[in-house]
Short mmCIF file of C-alpha atoms in Angstrom, two decimals:
data_model
loop_
_atom_site.label_atom_id
_atom_site.label_comp_id
_atom_site.label_asym_id
_atom_site.label_seq_id
_atom_site.Cartn_x
_atom_site.Cartn_y
_atom_site.Cartn_z
CA MET A 1 0.00 0.00 0.00
CA ALA A 2 1.51 3.32 -1.05
CA LEU A 3 1.08 6.81 0.36
CA THR A 4 -1.71 7.78 -2.01
CA ALA A 5 -3.08 11.22 -2.75
CA ASP A 6 -6.23 10.25 -0.81
CA LEU A 7 -4.18 9.43 2.30
CA ARG A 8 -2.31 12.73 2.04
CA ARG A 9 -5.58 14.59 1.67
CA GLY A 10 -6.91 12.74 4.70
CA ILE A 11 -3.99 13.92 6.84
CA ASP A 12 -4.30 17.46 5.46
CA ALA A 13 -7.99 17.47 6.34
CA ILE A 14 -7.15 16.55 9.95
CA ARG A 15 -4.48 19.25 10.10
CA ASP A 16 -6.84 21.86 8.67
CA TYR A 17 -9.61 20.83 11.04
CA LEU A 18 -7.29 21.15 14.04
CA PHE A 19 -6.15 24.57 12.90
CA GLY A 20 -9.71 25.76 12.36
CA GLY A 21 -10.79 24.23 15.66
CA GLY A 22 -8.42 26.39 17.67
CA PHE A 23 -5.26 24.25 17.70
CA PRO A 24 -2.81 26.18 15.47
CA ASP A 25 0.57 24.85 16.71
CA PRO A 26 1.95 22.39 14.08
CA MET A 27 4.47 20.87 16.53
CA SER A 28 1.84 20.12 19.19
CA ASN A 29 -0.57 18.83 16.56
CA ALA A 30 2.06 16.46 15.14
CA GLU A 31 2.77 15.18 18.64
CA GLN A 32 -0.94 14.67 19.42
CA LEU A 33 -1.54 12.90 16.11
CA SER A 34 1.44 10.63 16.81
CA TYR A 35 -0.25 9.45 20.01
CA LEU A 36 -3.55 8.86 18.26
CA PHE A 37 -1.84 6.98 15.41
CA PHE A 38 -0.15 4.75 17.97
CA PHE A 39 -3.43 4.03 19.77
CA TYR A 40 -4.96 3.09 16.42
CA LEU A 41 -2.08 0.95 15.17
CA VAL A 42 -1.09 -0.90 18.34
CA GLU A 43 -4.27 -2.98 18.22
CA GLY A 44 -3.25 -4.44 14.86
CA MET A 45 0.38 -4.81 15.96
CA ASP A 46 -0.76 -6.79 19.01
CA ALA A 47 -2.90 -9.08 16.84
CA ASP A 48 0.03 -9.66 14.45
CA ASN A 49 2.34 -10.52 17.35
CA ALA A 50 -0.20 -13.02 18.65
CA LEU A 51 -0.36 -14.73 15.23
CA LYS A 52 3.44 -14.88 14.99
CA ALA A 53 3.66 -16.36 18.47
CA ARG A 54 1.14 -19.08 17.62
CA ALA A 55 2.94 -19.86 14.35
CA THR A 56 6.28 -20.24 16.12
CA LYS A 57 4.79 -21.84 19.26
CA GLN A 58 6.23 -19.07 21.42
CA PRO A 59 4.57 -17.71 24.57
CA HIS A 60 2.77 -14.41 24.13
CA THR A 61 1.08 -12.03 26.52
CA GLY A 62 -1.16 -9.61 24.67
CA ILE A 63 -1.25 -5.91 25.44
CA PHE A 64 -4.97 -6.04 26.20
CA GLU A 65 -4.99 -9.04 28.51
CA GLY A 66 -6.09 -8.67 32.12
CA GLN A 67 -7.86 -5.86 33.92
CA TRP A 68 -7.30 -2.09 34.00
CA ARG A 69 -7.82 -0.18 37.25
CA LEU A 70 -9.73 2.98 36.41
CA LYS A 71 -8.08 6.31 37.18
CA ASN A 72 -11.31 8.32 37.20
CA PRO A 73 -14.48 6.91 38.85
CA LEU A 74 -16.59 8.88 36.35
CA ASN A 75 -15.38 6.47 33.65
CA ALA A 76 -16.81 3.41 35.45
CA PRO A 77 -19.56 1.59 33.50
CA ALA A 78 -21.40 0.93 36.77
CA LYS A 79 -21.44 2.40 40.25
CA ASP A 80 -18.58 1.26 42.50
CA GLN A 81 -16.85 -0.55 39.60
CA THR A 82 -13.09 0.08 39.85
CA GLU A 83 -11.75 -2.10 37.03
CA VAL A 84 -12.60 -2.84 33.41
CA PRO A 85 -11.21 -5.44 30.99
CA ALA A 86 -8.10 -4.07 29.27
CA THR A 87 -9.83 -4.78 25.96
CA ARG A 88 -11.89 -1.64 26.65
CA LEU A 89 -8.71 0.36 25.93
CA ARG A 90 -8.55 -0.81 22.31
CA TRP A 91 -9.16 1.80 19.64
CA SER A 92 -11.99 -0.27 18.18
CA SER A 93 -13.72 -0.27 21.58
CA TRP A 94 -13.85 3.47 22.24
CA ALA A 95 -13.12 5.33 18.98
CA ARG A 96 -16.32 4.18 17.29
CA GLY A 97 -18.64 4.32 20.27
CA MET A 98 -17.77 7.39 22.32
CA THR A 99 -18.15 11.11 21.63
CA GLY A 100 -18.05 14.49 23.32
CA GLU A 101 -17.09 14.99 26.97
CA ALA A 102 -17.10 11.25 27.66
CA LEU A 103 -14.50 10.71 24.91
CA VAL A 104 -12.26 13.49 26.25
CA ARG A 105 -12.46 12.11 29.78
CA TRP A 106 -11.81 8.50 28.67
CA LEU A 107 -8.73 9.44 26.60
CA ARG A 108 -7.34 11.87 29.15
CA ASP A 109 -7.78 9.73 32.27
CA GLU A 110 -7.61 6.14 30.99
CA VAL A 111 -6.23 5.74 27.45
CA PHE A 112 -3.16 7.93 27.90
CA PRO A 113 -2.17 6.32 31.25
CA PHE A 114 -2.80 2.82 29.87
CA TYR A 115 -0.58 3.32 26.82
CA ALA A 116 2.10 4.91 29.00
CA THR A 117 2.39 1.50 30.71
CA VAL A 118 2.53 -0.16 27.28
CA ALA A 119 5.27 2.19 26.08
CA GLU A 120 7.35 1.39 29.17
CA ARG A 121 8.05 -2.00 27.58
CA SER A 122 9.78 -0.37 24.59
CA ALA A 123 13.41 0.74 24.49
CA MET A 124 12.25 4.32 25.02
CA ASN A 125 9.03 5.33 26.73
CA PHE A 126 7.82 7.94 24.27
CA MET A 127 4.58 8.28 26.26
CA GLU A 128 6.38 9.51 29.37
CA GLY A 129 4.83 12.85 30.27
CA ALA A 130 2.33 12.58 27.42
CA ARG A 131 -0.95 14.44 27.87
CA LEU A 132 -4.11 14.85 25.83
CA GLY A 133 -3.87 18.27 24.21
CA ILE A 134 -6.96 18.15 21.99
CA ASP A 135 -9.46 18.63 24.81
CA GLU A 136 -12.32 20.35 22.97
CA PRO A 137 -15.01 17.61 22.75
CA THR A 138 -16.33 18.36 19.26
CA VAL A 139 -12.85 18.73 17.76
CA LEU A 140 -11.55 15.53 19.37
CA THR A 141 -14.59 13.54 18.24
CA GLN A 142 -14.14 14.70 14.66
CA VAL A 143 -10.37 14.09 14.63
CA ILE A 144 -10.86 10.53 15.93
CA ASP A 145 -13.43 9.90 13.20
CA LEU A 146 -11.14 11.30 10.48
CA ILE A 147 -8.24 9.12 11.63
CA ASP A 148 -10.51 6.07 11.70
CA GLN A 149 -11.49 6.76 8.09
CA LEU A 150 -7.82 6.55 6.98
CA ARG A 151 -7.87 2.77 7.49
CA LEU A 152 -4.26 2.75 8.63
CA ASP A 153 -4.62 -0.87 9.72
CA GLN A 154 -4.42 -1.78 6.02
CA ALA A 155 -1.13 0.08 5.51
CA ASP A 156 2.36 -1.46 5.64
CA ALA A 157 5.15 -0.06 7.83
CA ASP A 158 6.60 2.09 5.04
CA THR A 159 3.25 3.69 4.27
CA LYS A 160 2.60 4.40 7.94
CA GLY A 161 6.02 6.00 8.21
CA ASP A 162 5.56 8.03 5.05
CA LEU A 163 2.20 9.22 6.33
CA PHE A 164 3.81 10.29 9.58
CA GLU A 165 6.55 12.13 7.65
CA HIS A 166 3.77 13.98 5.82
CA VAL A 167 2.53 15.17 9.22
CA LEU A 168 6.04 16.23 10.24
CA ARG A 169 6.39 18.34 7.10
CA GLN A 170 3.89 20.73 8.61
CA ILE A 171 6.37 21.66 11.37
CA LYS A 172 7.87 24.78 9.86
CA GLN A 173 9.42 26.63 12.76
CA ALA A 174 12.95 26.29 14.12
CA GLY A 175 13.63 25.42 17.74
CA GLU A 176 15.29 27.69 20.26
CA LEU A 177 18.76 26.29 19.61
CA GLY A 178 18.43 26.57 15.83
CA GLN A 179 17.25 22.99 15.20
CA PHE A 180 14.78 22.31 12.41
CA ARG A 181 13.56 19.58 10.11
CA THR A 182 16.08 18.66 7.42
CA PRO A 183 14.56 18.24 3.93
CA ARG A 184 14.29 14.52 3.28
CA HIS A 185 15.79 14.66 -0.22
CA VAL A 186 18.90 16.30 1.26
CA ILE A 187 19.07 13.59 3.92
CA ARG A 188 18.76 10.83 1.32
CA ALA A 189 21.60 12.33 -0.75
CA ILE A 190 23.89 12.53 2.30
CA VAL A 191 23.06 8.96 3.33
CA ARG A 192 23.78 7.62 -0.17
CA MET A 193 27.16 9.37 -0.16
CA VAL A 194 28.17 8.10 3.30
CA ASP A 195 26.77 4.63 2.47
CA PRO A 196 26.03 3.10 5.91
CA ARG A 197 26.10 -0.70 5.89
CA ILE A 198 24.74 -3.63 7.80
CA GLY A 199 26.81 -4.36 10.89
CA GLU A 200 27.75 -0.71 11.51
CA THR A 201 26.49 1.45 14.36
CA ILE A 202 24.77 4.60 13.10
CA TYR A 203 24.30 7.66 15.27
CA ASP A 204 22.62 11.05 15.10
CA PRO A 205 23.49 13.15 18.17
CA ALA A 206 20.75 15.69 17.37
CA ALA A 207 18.17 13.29 15.99
CA GLY A 208 15.14 15.58 15.72
CA THR A 209 12.37 13.42 14.26
CA ALA A 210 14.89 10.67 13.26
CA GLY A 211 15.02 11.56 9.56
CA PHE A 212 18.66 10.47 9.15
CA LEU A 213 18.14 7.18 10.99
CA VAL A 214 15.04 6.33 8.93
CA ALA A 215 16.90 7.16 5.71
CA ALA A 216 19.86 4.98 6.76
CA TYR A 217 17.47 2.10 7.50
CA ASN A 218 15.84 2.45 4.08
CA HIS A 219 19.28 2.68 2.42
CA ILE A 220 20.40 -0.60 4.02
CA ARG A 221 17.14 -2.33 3.11
CA LEU A 222 17.48 -1.18 -0.50
CA ALA A 223 21.05 -2.51 -0.66
CA HIS A 224 19.74 -5.92 0.46
CA SER A 225 16.76 -6.16 -1.90
CA SER A 226 16.42 -8.32 -4.98
CA PRO A 227 15.27 -6.57 -8.21
CA ASN A 228 11.73 -7.86 -7.74
CA ALA A 229 11.63 -6.40 -4.23
CA ILE A 230 12.33 -2.80 -5.26
CA ASP A 231 9.53 -0.31 -5.86
CA MET A 232 9.39 3.30 -6.95
CA VAL A 233 7.41 5.43 -4.51
CA GLU A 234 6.52 9.10 -4.61
CA LEU A 235 7.91 11.20 -1.77
CA ASP A 236 7.46 14.96 -1.76
CA GLY A 237 6.72 14.92 -5.48
CA LYS A 238 9.82 12.90 -6.43
CA GLN A 239 10.18 9.23 -7.42
CA VAL A 240 12.37 7.36 -4.92
CA GLU A 241 13.56 3.74 -4.87
CA ARG A 242 12.35 1.73 -1.89
CA GLY A 243 13.49 -1.82 -1.15
CA TRP A 244 11.76 -4.46 0.93
CA GLY A 245 15.06 -5.88 2.22
CA ASP A 246 14.15 -9.45 1.25
CA LYS A 247 17.83 -10.49 1.32
CA LEU A 248 18.22 -9.56 4.98
CA SER A 249 18.52 -12.62 7.20
CA ALA A 250 16.73 -12.96 10.53
CA ALA A 251 20.01 -12.17 12.31
CA MET A 252 20.51 -9.05 10.18
CA ASN A 253 16.98 -7.83 10.89
CA ALA A 254 17.50 -8.45 14.60
CA ARG A 255 20.68 -6.39 14.51
CA LEU A 256 18.94 -3.56 12.64
CA SER A 257 16.10 -3.48 15.15
CA SER A 258 18.18 -3.50 18.33
CA SER A 259 21.87 -2.63 17.88
CA THR A 260 22.34 -0.42 14.81
CA PHE A 261 20.60 2.93 15.26
CA TYR A 262 21.18 5.43 18.08
CA GLY A 263 20.28 9.03 18.74
CA ASN A 264 19.42 11.72 21.23
CA ASP A 265 17.77 15.12 21.35
CA VAL A 266 17.29 17.84 23.95
CA ASP A 267 13.60 18.37 23.19
CA PRO A 268 11.23 15.80 24.73
CA LYS A 269 8.71 16.43 21.95
CA MET A 270 11.35 15.56 19.36
CA VAL A 271 12.27 12.39 21.30
CA ARG A 272 8.62 11.33 21.21
CA LEU A 273 8.19 12.13 17.52
CA ALA A 274 11.45 10.35 16.65
CA THR A 275 10.46 7.25 18.61
CA MET A 276 7.04 7.17 16.98
CA ASN A 277 8.59 7.64 13.52
CA LEU A 278 10.90 4.68 14.11
CA THR A 279 8.15 2.56 15.69
CA LEU A 280 5.91 3.05 12.66
CA ARG A 281 8.84 1.90 10.47
CA GLY A 282 9.09 -1.34 12.42
CA LEU A 283 11.94 -0.21 14.72
CA PRO A 284 10.31 0.05 18.17
CA ASN A 285 13.49 -0.95 20.02
CA VAL A 286 15.70 1.91 18.82
CA ARG A 287 16.69 4.04 21.80
CA ILE A 288 16.42 7.82 21.33
CA LEU A 289 17.63 9.46 24.53
CA LYS A 290 16.49 12.79 25.91
CA ARG A 291 19.96 14.22 26.34
CA ASN A 292 22.13 17.21 25.50
CA ALA A 293 25.42 15.71 24.36
CA LEU A 294 27.19 19.06 24.86
CA THR A 295 26.40 19.37 28.56
CA THR A 296 26.52 15.74 29.73
CA THR A 297 29.21 13.05 29.60
CA LEU A 298 28.46 9.32 29.78
CA GLU A 299 31.08 7.07 31.37
CA ARG A 300 31.60 3.50 30.12
CA GLY A 301 29.44 2.09 32.89
CA GLU A 302 26.59 4.42 31.97
CA LEU A 303 26.97 3.56 28.29
CA ALA A 304 26.77 -0.14 29.11
CA ALA A 305 23.71 0.35 31.31
CA LEU A 306 21.96 2.23 28.50
CA GLY A 307 22.93 -0.36 25.90
CA LEU A 308 25.05 2.11 23.92
CA PRO A 309 28.30 1.26 22.06
CA LEU A 310 31.27 1.53 24.41
CA ASP A 311 33.91 2.55 21.85
CA GLY A 312 32.10 5.01 19.63
CA TYR A 313 30.13 4.82 16.41
CA ASP A 314 30.95 3.64 12.89
CA VAL A 315 28.78 6.24 11.14
CA ILE A 316 27.48 9.66 12.15
CA LEU A 317 24.79 11.39 10.10
CA ALA A 318 23.61 14.72 11.44
CA ASN A 319 22.33 18.22 10.96
CA PRO A 320 23.13 19.55 14.44
CA PRO A 321 21.46 22.77 15.61
CA PHE A 322 23.16 26.04 14.77
CA SER A 323 22.50 29.72 15.33
CA GLY A 324 22.34 28.86 19.01
CA SER A 325 24.68 29.08 21.98
CA LEU A 326 25.05 27.52 25.40
CA ASP A 327 25.95 28.84 28.83
CA LYS A 328 29.72 28.34 28.86
CA ASP A 329 29.63 26.88 32.39
CA ARG A 330 27.38 24.04 31.24
CA ILE A 331 29.64 22.89 28.39
CA VAL A 332 31.55 19.70 29.25
CA ASP A 333 35.32 19.84 28.88
CA ASP A 334 35.42 17.12 26.19
CA VAL A 335 33.71 19.32 23.60
CA ARG A 336 35.24 22.71 24.39
CA VAL A 337 36.90 24.56 21.51
CA GLY A 338 38.54 27.67 22.92
CA THR A 339 35.93 29.94 24.48
CA THR A 340 33.21 29.39 21.89
CA THR A 341 29.65 28.67 22.95
CA ALA A 342 28.37 28.19 19.38
CA THR A 343 26.47 24.90 19.10
CA GLU A 344 27.61 24.23 15.53
CA LEU A 345 31.28 24.16 16.59
CA LEU A 346 30.69 22.25 19.80
CA PHE A 347 28.67 19.55 18.05
CA LEU A 348 31.37 19.05 15.44
CA ARG A 349 33.95 18.67 18.20
CA TYR A 350 31.68 16.17 19.98
CA MET A 351 31.21 14.12 16.81
CA LEU A 352 34.96 13.89 16.31
CA ASN A 353 35.17 12.53 19.87
CA VAL A 354 32.53 9.79 19.57
CA LEU A 355 33.33 8.60 16.05
CA LYS A 356 35.36 5.38 15.95
CA PRO A 357 38.82 5.50 14.32
CA GLY A 358 38.07 4.89 10.65
CA GLY A 359 34.43 5.87 11.18
CA ARG A 360 32.65 8.00 8.57
CA ALA A 361 30.50 11.10 8.92
CA GLY A 362 28.29 13.36 6.83
CA VAL A 363 27.45 16.52 8.75
CA VAL A 364 25.52 19.65 7.74
CA VAL A 365 27.21 22.87 8.92
CA PRO A 366 26.48 26.57 8.42
CA GLU A 367 28.91 28.20 6.02
CA GLY A 368 30.50 30.21 8.83
CA VAL A 369 32.06 27.02 10.22
CA LEU A 370 34.04 26.67 6.98
CA PHE A 371 35.54 30.18 6.81
CA GLY A 372 35.04 31.80 10.26
CA SER A 373 38.08 33.67 11.54
CA THR A 374 37.75 33.23 15.32
CA ASN A 375 40.38 31.12 17.02
CA ALA A 376 37.76 28.45 17.72
CA HIS A 377 36.77 28.24 14.04
CA LYS A 378 40.37 27.97 12.87
CA GLU A 379 41.41 25.48 15.54
CA LEU A 380 38.48 23.16 14.84
CA ARG A 381 39.19 23.22 11.10
CA ARG A 382 42.88 22.57 11.78
CA GLN A 383 41.99 19.51 13.85
CA LEU A 384 39.58 18.35 11.18
CA VAL A 385 42.17 18.61 8.38
CA GLU A 386 45.38 17.65 10.21
CA ASN A 387 44.05 14.81 12.36
CA ASN A 388 41.29 13.41 10.13
CA THR A 389 40.55 12.79 6.46
CA VAL A 390 38.17 15.33 4.95
CA HIS A 391 36.94 13.75 1.72
CA ALA A 392 34.58 16.40 0.40
CA VAL A 393 32.55 19.50 1.09
CA LEU A 394 29.18 19.75 -0.64
CA SER A 395 27.98 23.35 -0.94
CA LEU A 396 24.18 23.34 -0.73
CA PRO A 397 22.05 25.91 -2.56
CA GLY A 398 21.10 29.05 -0.66
CA GLY A 399 17.53 28.68 0.61
CA VAL A 400 17.60 24.89 0.86
CA PHE A 401 16.44 25.14 4.50
CA GLN A 402 13.52 27.47 3.86
CA PRO A 403 11.06 28.10 5.44
CA TYR A 404 13.07 27.58 8.63
CA SER A 405 16.23 29.50 7.83
CA GLY A 406 17.94 31.32 4.98
CA VAL A 407 21.46 30.58 6.24
CA LYS A 408 23.92 29.17 3.68
CA THR A 409 25.00 25.61 4.51
CA SER A 410 27.36 22.88 3.36
CA VAL A 411 27.88 19.19 4.13
CA VAL A 412 31.29 17.98 5.31
CA PHE A 413 32.19 14.33 4.62
CA PHE A 414 35.10 12.96 6.62
CA THR A 415 36.68 9.86 8.13
CA LYS A 416 38.19 9.90 11.61
CA GLY A 417 41.98 9.55 11.61
CA GLU A 418 45.02 9.97 9.33
CA ARG A 419 45.52 13.32 7.60
CA THR A 420 43.73 15.13 4.79
CA GLN A 421 45.61 15.18 1.47
CA GLN A 422 43.01 16.42 -1.01
CA VAL A 423 39.49 17.79 -0.52
CA GLN A 424 36.89 17.53 -3.26
CA PHE A 425 34.52 20.49 -3.42
CA LEU A 426 31.04 19.95 -4.86
CA HIS A 427 28.75 22.87 -5.69
CA ALA A 428 24.97 22.48 -6.03
CA ASP A 429 23.01 25.32 -7.62
CA ALA A 430 19.72 23.39 -7.65
CA ASP A 431 18.28 20.59 -5.52
CA GLY A 432 15.15 19.69 -7.48
CA TYR A 433 12.84 22.15 -5.71
CA LYS A 434 12.14 25.81 -6.30
CA LEU A 435 14.32 27.85 -3.96
CA ASP A 436 11.56 30.14 -2.74
CA ALA A 437 10.17 30.89 0.72
CA GLN A 438 8.42 27.49 1.02
CA HIS A 439 10.90 25.32 -0.94
CA GLU A 440 8.40 22.62 -1.87
CA THR A 441 7.60 23.10 -5.58
CA VAL A 442 9.24 20.36 -7.69
CA ILE A 443 11.44 21.50 -10.62
CA GLU A 444 13.59 19.61 -13.15
CA ALA A 445 16.94 21.19 -12.26
CA ASP A 446 18.70 18.97 -9.72
CA ASP A 447 22.48 18.81 -9.26
CA PHE A 448 22.44 16.12 -6.57
CA PRO A 449 22.56 12.99 -8.83
CA ALA A 450 25.60 14.25 -10.77
CA LEU A 451 27.38 15.42 -7.62
CA GLU A 452 26.74 12.11 -5.85
CA ALA A 453 28.30 10.35 -8.86
CA ALA A 454 31.26 12.76 -8.76
CA TYR A 455 31.80 11.98 -5.09
CA ALA A 456 31.72 8.23 -5.72
CA ALA A 457 34.33 8.69 -8.51
CA ARG A 458 36.47 11.23 -6.65
CA ALA A 459 39.71 9.25 -7.02
CA GLN A 460 39.32 9.24 -10.80
CA HIS A 461 38.24 12.89 -10.81
CA LEU A 462 41.31 13.85 -8.79
CA ARG A 463 43.51 12.44 -11.56
CA GLU A 464 41.49 14.43 -14.11
CA TRP A 465 41.85 17.56 -12.01
CA GLN A 466 45.61 17.14 -11.64
CA ALA A 467 46.01 16.52 -15.39
CA ARG A 468 43.82 19.45 -16.48
CA ASP A 469 44.94 22.36 -18.63
CA VAL A 470 45.04 25.17 -16.06
CA ASP A 471 44.51 27.73 -18.82
CA ALA A 472 41.33 26.07 -20.06
CA GLU A 473 37.83 26.90 -18.86
CA TRP A 474 36.69 24.67 -15.97
CA THR A 475 32.95 24.00 -16.20
CA ALA A 476 32.43 21.03 -13.86
CA LYS A 477 30.67 21.64 -10.55
CA TRP A 478 33.45 19.90 -8.66
CA TRP A 479 37.10 20.78 -8.04
CA PHE A 480 39.89 20.03 -5.56
CA ALA A 481 42.27 21.72 -3.14
CA ASP A 482 45.28 20.05 -1.55
CA ALA A 483 46.44 20.24 2.07
CA ALA A 484 49.06 22.92 1.32
CA GLN A 485 46.37 25.23 -0.09
CA LEU A 486 44.17 24.61 2.95
CA ARG A 487 46.98 25.44 5.39
CA ALA A 488 47.82 28.63 3.48
CA ASN A 489 44.20 29.75 3.90
CA ASP A 490 43.74 29.09 7.65
CA PHE A 491 42.19 25.73 6.73
CA ASN A 492 39.30 27.49 5.00
CA LEU A 493 36.91 24.81 3.71
CA SER A 494 34.50 27.00 1.79
CA ALA A 495 33.97 25.67 -1.74
CA SER A 496 33.92 29.16 -3.28
CA ARG A 497 37.42 29.89 -1.95
CA TYR A 498 39.00 27.32 -4.29
CA ARG A 499 36.66 27.47 -7.27
CA PRO A 500 38.62 27.96 -10.52
CA LEU A 501 38.20 31.45 -11.92
CA SER A 502 36.30 31.76 -15.18
CA LYS A 503 38.49 32.55 -18.17
CA SER A 504 35.68 33.94 -20.29
CA GLN A 505 33.42 36.12 -18.21
CA ALA A 506 32.66 37.05 -14.66
CA VAL A 507 30.48 34.62 -12.78
CA HIS A 508 27.84 36.46 -10.76
CA ARG A 509 26.92 34.56 -7.65
CA ASN A 510 23.36 34.09 -6.53
CA PRO A 511 22.34 37.13 -4.41
CA ARG A 512 20.58 34.81 -1.97
CA GLU A 513 23.88 32.96 -1.47
CA LEU A 514 25.71 36.24 -0.81
CA LEU A 515 23.07 37.33 1.71
CA ALA A 516 23.37 33.98 3.48
CA GLU A 517 27.14 34.42 3.77
CA LEU A 518 26.67 37.94 5.13
CA ARG A 519 24.37 36.50 7.80
CA ALA A 520 27.04 33.95 8.71
CA ILE A 521 29.67 36.69 8.97
CA GLU A 522 27.32 38.77 11.13
CA ALA A 523 26.75 35.80 13.47
CA GLU A 524 30.50 35.28 13.70
CA LEU A 525 31.06 38.96 14.60
CA LEU A 526 28.39 38.78 17.28
CA GLU A 527 30.07 35.71 18.73
CA GLU A 528 33.42 37.56 18.88
CA ILE A 529 31.74 40.52 20.60
CA ASP A 530 30.13 38.18 23.15
CA ALA A 531 33.49 36.51 23.79
CA LEU A 532 35.18 39.88 24.34
CA ASP A 533 32.37 40.96 26.64
CA ALA A 534 32.78 37.76 28.67
CA MET A 535 36.56 38.30 28.93
CA LEU A 536 36.03 41.88 30.15
CA ALA A 537 33.48 40.70 32.69
CA GLU A 538 35.91 38.10 34.04
CA GLY A 539 38.65 40.73 34.37
CA ALA A 540 36.40 43.22 36.11
#
């Protein structure tokens, strides 16, 4: 079952109804819908688990077995009754037979607490602290009815996940620390370039709604699919390959479900949304921690107790928050870079720490990280180049993160260890979507496929670059700089710094790109002013 236009319209109708009914916050609405989706889907999941247990002659205790002690006496079917069969908590029991105030009271006082006990059995209790937010009786009744009409019980895990992603697309505001939803086509391109594989540990230290982890899971499944088990599905107006993973053994699937994917986020709402996103994909045991990696350190004993890898991760895929800063006294020593409090620099330092030797990373950074002139900027780039292998820097189009932010960004691809010899620079002018305020209209122009191919063939392209006629016009959207050039330029990693000059006519850069760089420079200046102010305050 695919994510059809009718299903998308169904979700949009729910969103519009919530907005018109006095619930305008997209983040809260996505969170509330995630709970309701789970209540709907867990009944079918429980039935499937019971069938599997019978088929394999394994013991099984169903979610709805036993009795439930009522939290609110007003929900009792009869006077002085304190318990009801747990089957009364099934979606099919209350969603199609209750309305109005009674429905609000039943969900608020019984359904939410019941499913909080169910979620405690998962790797991460995404229901912890969950509350019913849609408490207007008429609105809740209608939303429940609209969800019931979607017939999600007939959908496979991919369709459920895609439907949930469609809900998440409506979240169009950045968080306080500069975190926001990464466009899924950008994520898929980064994942294909890093190429995570079965048997590796994959980590996103600022997981958000788990977009990178979901994309890595789909990438591995596609790599282990026979030709007959590969479909083309439409995502955000684009055709994307999706594999069933029919070549994955039972042991491989067990490893994917329990010891491959890891993440954390500071926002409890994001932790819940990420866990739900993964659960709907068939990954309920992936642990997304509520944690700020920049202000807390986990010792080996704590890592073991949490079931986390003791010696770091094989792959890191991330778009860590930027345009934010932390109280300098809260920053743990392991991630400090000079006196900076900028989250984009601290996260990059942290990722270098937790990546295994030989581990690979694809990380989105604001352009200021690549050319900033503060001591912290230069020192971090020096460490990156001198103590690790930077393979490539992909310059993303200005406006690719609209409507959240207009800041210019790039993706840095590196391996932990050794020393950088040559860096390939890749420049994207178009990403397949119109670079306007909403960034959602599909267009033909898309540089990503060619640049992904150039990255895969970078060894061959380096030979072509070194053998080129330096007096001839260079038209390719990739080029190289060696370590000596990087050192001579304070380890500047901005693609535009090393782009070959045109021999025929001046190349006028996109004004939006120039404005984005000016914003990055302004942010850098403000950081220097704050650092000076802090130094003066300490000396006072």
